[in-house]
Amino acid sequence: MQPSALSFADQLRSAQWSALHLEMRDSYSVSNEVDDFRAWQQTGHRDASPDSAYWAPWVDLVRDAAARGVSVRRARIISEPVTEYIRYEHAGTVVNLLAGEQVRWLPRRRASDIALPGNDFWLFDDRVIRWNHFTGDGASAGQEVSEDPAAAKLCAAAFEAVWARGVPHDQYEIR
């Protein structure tokens, strides 16, 4: 099946050695996080149980990939001081780590000289890109899949440059 016809979950299940995710926004407002984000804003508590209904599907997907030897890495470029949304993400990242992801944070000031693509993305096995498009207020505006070699090369180089400068999650202190 063509990569463009696969769901995100199927693309991750099809990955053979790597799944790279670059996030570059300071705030997201995607529908599946709205209630959890609102609850966190009200209570200061973030669900950090990998077995919870909220996290279990993601954790299962990532654990399966990691068990197959797929390196799942996420890098986040963030402005400082961070937004309330980034504080929320940071509070839940422990679950990403428990699932088998590696996560790094890069303050935006340290990314100024890195050539970055215009959108967040997932890059599978250095060849299949899943672009994540967002509206101005952070809602999902859909996804697009590409196998353009030049775009894949840009994404791989951008991700590796961010990764090299990024701070591992357990060392990054929210500011």
PDB file of N, CA and C in Angstrom, residues 64-109:
ATOM      1  N   ASP A  64       5.403  -0.810  20.598  1.00  0.00           N
ATOM      2  CA  ASP A  64       5.502  -1.797  19.524  1.00  0.00           C
ATOM      3  C   ASP A  64       6.625  -1.412  18.561  1.00  0.00           C
ATOM      4  N   ALA A  65       6.680  -0.135  18.184  1.00  0.00           N
ATOM      5  CA  ALA A  65       7.737   0.319  17.270  1.00  0.00           C
ATOM      6  C   ALA A  65       9.111   0.128  17.903  1.00  0.00           C
ATOM      7  N   ALA A  66       9.258   0.542  19.145  1.00  0.00           N
ATOM      8  CA  ALA A  66      10.548   0.410  19.830  1.00  0.00           C
ATOM      9  C   ALA A  66      10.957  -1.053  19.963  1.00  0.00           C
ATOM     10  N   ALA A  67       9.994  -1.922  20.224  1.00  0.00           N
ATOM     11  CA  ALA A  67      10.295  -3.353  20.357  1.00  0.00           C
ATOM     12  C   ALA A  67      10.783  -3.947  19.032  1.00  0.00           C
ATOM     13  N   ARG A  68      10.380  -3.337  17.921  1.00  0.00           N
ATOM     14  CA  ARG A  68      10.844  -3.784  16.596  1.00  0.00           C
ATOM     15  C   ARG A  68      12.182  -3.163  16.224  1.00  0.00           C
ATOM     16  N   GLY A  69      12.729  -2.315  17.112  1.00  0.00           N
ATOM     17  CA  GLY A  69      14.015  -1.679  16.844  1.00  0.00           C
ATOM     18  C   GLY A  69      13.913  -0.323  16.174  1.00  0.00           C
ATOM     19  N   VAL A  70      12.710   0.236  16.098  1.00  0.00           N
ATOM     20  CA  VAL A  70      12.531   1.557  15.500  1.00  0.00           C
ATOM     21  C   VAL A  70      12.910   2.615  16.537  1.00  0.00           C
ATOM     22  N   SER A  71      13.775   3.532  16.147  1.00  0.00           N
ATOM     23  CA  SER A  71      14.147   4.652  17.007  1.00  0.00           C
ATOM     24  C   SER A  71      13.077   5.728  16.839  1.00  0.00           C
ATOM     25  N   VAL A  72      12.364   6.031  17.920  1.00  0.00           N
ATOM     26  CA  VAL A  72      11.310   7.042  17.890  1.00  0.00           C
ATOM     27  C   VAL A  72      11.826   8.253  18.662  1.00  0.00           C
ATOM     28  N   ARG A  73      12.073   9.344  17.921  1.00  0.00           N
ATOM     29  CA  ARG A  73      12.627  10.545  18.537  1.00  0.00           C
ATOM     30  C   ARG A  73      11.733  11.744  18.242  1.00  0.00           C
ATOM     31  N   ARG A  74      11.582  12.598  19.233  1.00  0.00           N
ATOM     32  CA  ARG A  74      10.754  13.810  19.136  1.00  0.00           C
ATOM     33  C   ARG A  74      11.611  14.988  19.580  1.00  0.00           C
ATOM     34  N   ALA A  75      11.626  16.032  18.771  1.00  0.00           N
ATOM     35  CA  ALA A  75      12.332  17.265  19.118  1.00  0.00           C
ATOM     36  C   ALA A  75      11.334  18.415  19.079  1.00  0.00           C
ATOM     37  N   ARG A  76      11.426  19.268  20.070  1.00  0.00           N
ATOM     38  CA  ARG A  76      10.517  20.402  20.174  1.00  0.00           C
ATOM     39  C   ARG A  76      11.328  21.698  20.215  1.00  0.00           C
ATOM     40  N   ILE A  77      11.037  22.591  19.271  1.00  0.00           N
ATOM     41  CA  ILE A  77      11.624  23.926  19.290  1.00  0.00           C
ATOM     42  C   ILE A  77      10.622  24.810  20.021  1.00  0.00           C
ATOM     43  N   ILE A  78      11.102  25.494  21.067  1.00  0.00           N
ATOM     44  CA  ILE A  78      10.186  26.243  21.918  1.00  0.00           C
ATOM     45  C   ILE A  78      10.736  27.633  22.235  1.00  0.00           C
ATOM     46  N   SER A  79       9.825  28.581  22.382  1.00  0.00           N
ATOM     47  CA  SER A  79      10.200  29.929  22.811  1.00  0.00           C
ATOM     48  C   SER A  79      10.322  29.944  24.327  1.00  0.00           C
ATOM     49  N   GLU A  80      11.202  30.823  24.819  1.00  0.00           N
ATOM     50  CA  GLU A  80      11.335  31.013  26.269  1.00  0.00           C
ATOM     51  C   GLU A  80      11.149  32.480  26.597  1.00  0.00           C
ATOM     52  N   PRO A  81      10.431  32.799  27.655  1.00  0.00           N
ATOM     53  CA  PRO A  81       9.790  31.847  28.551  1.00  0.00           C
ATOM     54  C   PRO A  81       8.706  31.060  27.801  1.00  0.00           C
ATOM     55  N   VAL A  82       8.476  29.838  28.270  1.00  0.00           N
ATOM     56  CA  VAL A  82       7.572  28.937  27.563  1.00  0.00           C
ATOM     57  C   VAL A  82       6.113  29.334  27.774  1.00  0.00           C
ATOM     58  N   THR A  83       5.274  28.903  26.846  1.00  0.00           N
ATOM     59  CA  THR A  83       3.842  29.128  26.954  1.00  0.00           C
ATOM     60  C   THR A  83       3.239  28.136  27.953  1.00  0.00           C
ATOM     61  N   GLU A  84       2.022  28.415  28.331  1.00  0.00           N
ATOM     62  CA  GLU A  84       1.310  27.506  29.224  1.00  0.00           C
ATOM     63  C   GLU A  84       1.152  26.130  28.560  1.00  0.00           C
ATOM     64  N   TYR A  85       0.940  26.122  27.254  1.00  0.00           N
ATOM     65  CA  TYR A  85       0.804  24.855  26.547  1.00  0.00           C
ATOM     66  C   TYR A  85       2.097  24.032  26.614  1.00  0.00           C
ATOM     67  N   ILE A  86       3.230  24.681  26.470  1.00  0.00           N
ATOM     68  CA  ILE A  86       4.506  23.955  26.548  1.00  0.00           C
ATOM     69  C   ILE A  86       4.708  23.396  27.953  1.00  0.00           C
ATOM     70  N   ARG A  87       4.286  24.123  28.972  1.00  0.00           N
ATOM     71  CA  ARG A  87       4.344  23.582  30.336  1.00  0.00           C
ATOM     72  C   ARG A  87       3.501  22.301  30.429  1.00  0.00           C
ATOM     73  N   TYR A  88       2.351  22.329  29.816  1.00  0.00           N
ATOM     74  CA  TYR A  88       1.463  21.159  29.775  1.00  0.00           C
ATOM     75  C   TYR A  88       2.155  19.990  29.055  1.00  0.00           C
ATOM     76  N   GLU A  89       2.740  20.268  27.894  1.00  0.00           N
ATOM     77  CA  GLU A  89       3.454  19.209  27.164  1.00  0.00           C
ATOM     78  C   GLU A  89       4.599  18.641  28.003  1.00  0.00           C
ATOM     79  N   HIS A  90       5.354  19.525  28.613  1.00  0.00           N
ATOM     80  CA  HIS A  90       6.493  19.097  29.418  1.00  0.00           C
ATOM     81  C   HIS A  90       6.031  18.172  30.551  1.00  0.00           C
ATOM     82  N   ALA A  91       4.898  18.515  31.163  1.00  0.00           N
ATOM     83  CA  ALA A  91       4.377  17.706  32.271  1.00  0.00           C
ATOM     84  C   ALA A  91       3.962  16.311  31.829  1.00  0.00           C
ATOM     85  N   GLY A  92       3.599  16.131  30.578  1.00  0.00           N
ATOM     86  CA  GLY A  92       3.185  14.817  30.092  1.00  0.00           C
ATOM     87  C   GLY A  92       4.267  14.036  29.379  1.00  0.00           C
ATOM     88  N   THR A  93       5.411  14.651  29.147  1.00  0.00           N
ATOM     89  CA  THR A  93       6.463  13.999  28.361  1.00  0.00           C
ATOM     90  C   THR A  93       7.008  12.746  29.031  1.00  0.00           C
ATOM     91  N   VAL A  94       6.874  12.645  30.335  1.00  0.00           N
ATOM     92  CA  VAL A  94       7.316  11.428  31.023  1.00  0.00           C
ATOM     93  C   VAL A  94       6.658  10.189  30.409  1.00  0.00           C
ATOM     94  N   VAL A  95       5.438  10.321  29.943  1.00  0.00           N
ATOM     95  CA  VAL A  95       4.755   9.175  29.338  1.00  0.00           C
ATOM     96  C   VAL A  95       5.369   8.843  27.981  1.00  0.00           C
ATOM     97  N   ASN A  96       5.733   9.864  27.208  1.00  0.00           N
ATOM     98  CA  ASN A  96       6.427   9.603  25.943  1.00  0.00           C
ATOM     99  C   ASN A  96       7.697   8.796  26.188  1.00  0.00           C
ATOM    100  N   LEU A  97       8.423   9.174  27.242  1.00  0.00           N
ATOM    101  CA  LEU A  97       9.664   8.474  27.570  1.00  0.00           C
ATOM    102  C   LEU A  97       9.389   7.035  28.009  1.00  0.00           C
ATOM    103  N   LEU A  98       8.367   6.849  28.839  1.00  0.00           N
ATOM    104  CA  LEU A  98       8.011   5.498  29.284  1.00  0.00           C
ATOM    105  C   LEU A  98       7.609   4.607  28.116  1.00  0.00           C
ATOM    106  N   ALA A  99       7.031   5.215  27.085  1.00  0.00           N
ATOM    107  CA  ALA A  99       6.603   4.450  25.912  1.00  0.00           C
ATOM    108  C   ALA A  99       7.788   4.019  25.054  1.00  0.00           C
ATOM    109  N   GLY A 100       8.906   4.736  25.171  1.00  0.00           N
ATOM    110  CA  GLY A 100      10.082   4.384  24.382  1.00  0.00           C
ATOM    111  C   GLY A 100      10.582   5.490  23.473  1.00  0.00           C
ATOM    112  N   GLU A 101       9.949   6.644  23.530  1.00  0.00           N
ATOM    113  CA  GLU A 101      10.433   7.786  22.752  1.00  0.00           C
ATOM    114  C   GLU A 101      11.636   8.408  23.449  1.00  0.00           C
ATOM    115  N   GLN A 102      12.446   9.083  22.665  1.00  0.00           N
ATOM    116  CA  GLN A 102      13.469   9.976  23.182  1.00  0.00           C
ATOM    117  C   GLN A 102      12.978  11.379  22.849  1.00  0.00           C
ATOM    118  N   VAL A 103      13.115  12.315  23.777  1.00  0.00           N
ATOM    119  CA  VAL A 103      12.586  13.664  23.573  1.00  0.00           C
ATOM    120  C   VAL A 103      13.637  14.696  23.961  1.00  0.00           C
ATOM    121  N   ARG A 104      13.796  15.691  23.091  1.00  0.00           N
ATOM    122  CA  ARG A 104      14.687  16.814  23.378  1.00  0.00           C
ATOM    123  C   ARG A 104      13.953  18.126  23.124  1.00  0.00           C
ATOM    124  N   TRP A 105      14.402  19.145  23.840  1.00  0.00           N
ATOM    125  CA  TRP A 105      13.844  20.498  23.765  1.00  0.00           C
ATOM    126  C   TRP A 105      14.934  21.446  23.288  1.00  0.00           C
ATOM    127  N   LEU A 106      14.597  22.318  22.340  1.00  0.00           N
ATOM    128  CA  LEU A 106      15.565  23.304  21.861  1.00  0.00           C
ATOM    129  C   LEU A 106      14.958  24.700  21.958  1.00  0.00           C
ATOM    130  N   PRO A 107      15.539  25.545  22.819  1.00  0.00           N
ATOM    131  CA  PRO A 107      15.072  26.925  22.855  1.00  0.00           C
ATOM    132  C   PRO A 107      15.213  27.566  21.467  1.00  0.00           C
ATOM    133  N   ARG A 108      14.167  28.252  21.037  1.00  0.00           N
ATOM    134  CA  ARG A 108      14.111  28.831  19.686  1.00  0.00           C
ATOM    135  C   ARG A 108      15.323  29.722  19.379  1.00  0.00           C
ATOM    136  N   ARG A 109      15.835  30.438  20.366  1.00  0.00           N
ATOM    137  CA  ARG A 109      16.995  31.314  20.132  1.00  0.00           C
ATOM    138  C   ARG A 109      18.207  30.526  19.631  1.00  0.00           C
TER     139      ARG A 109
END
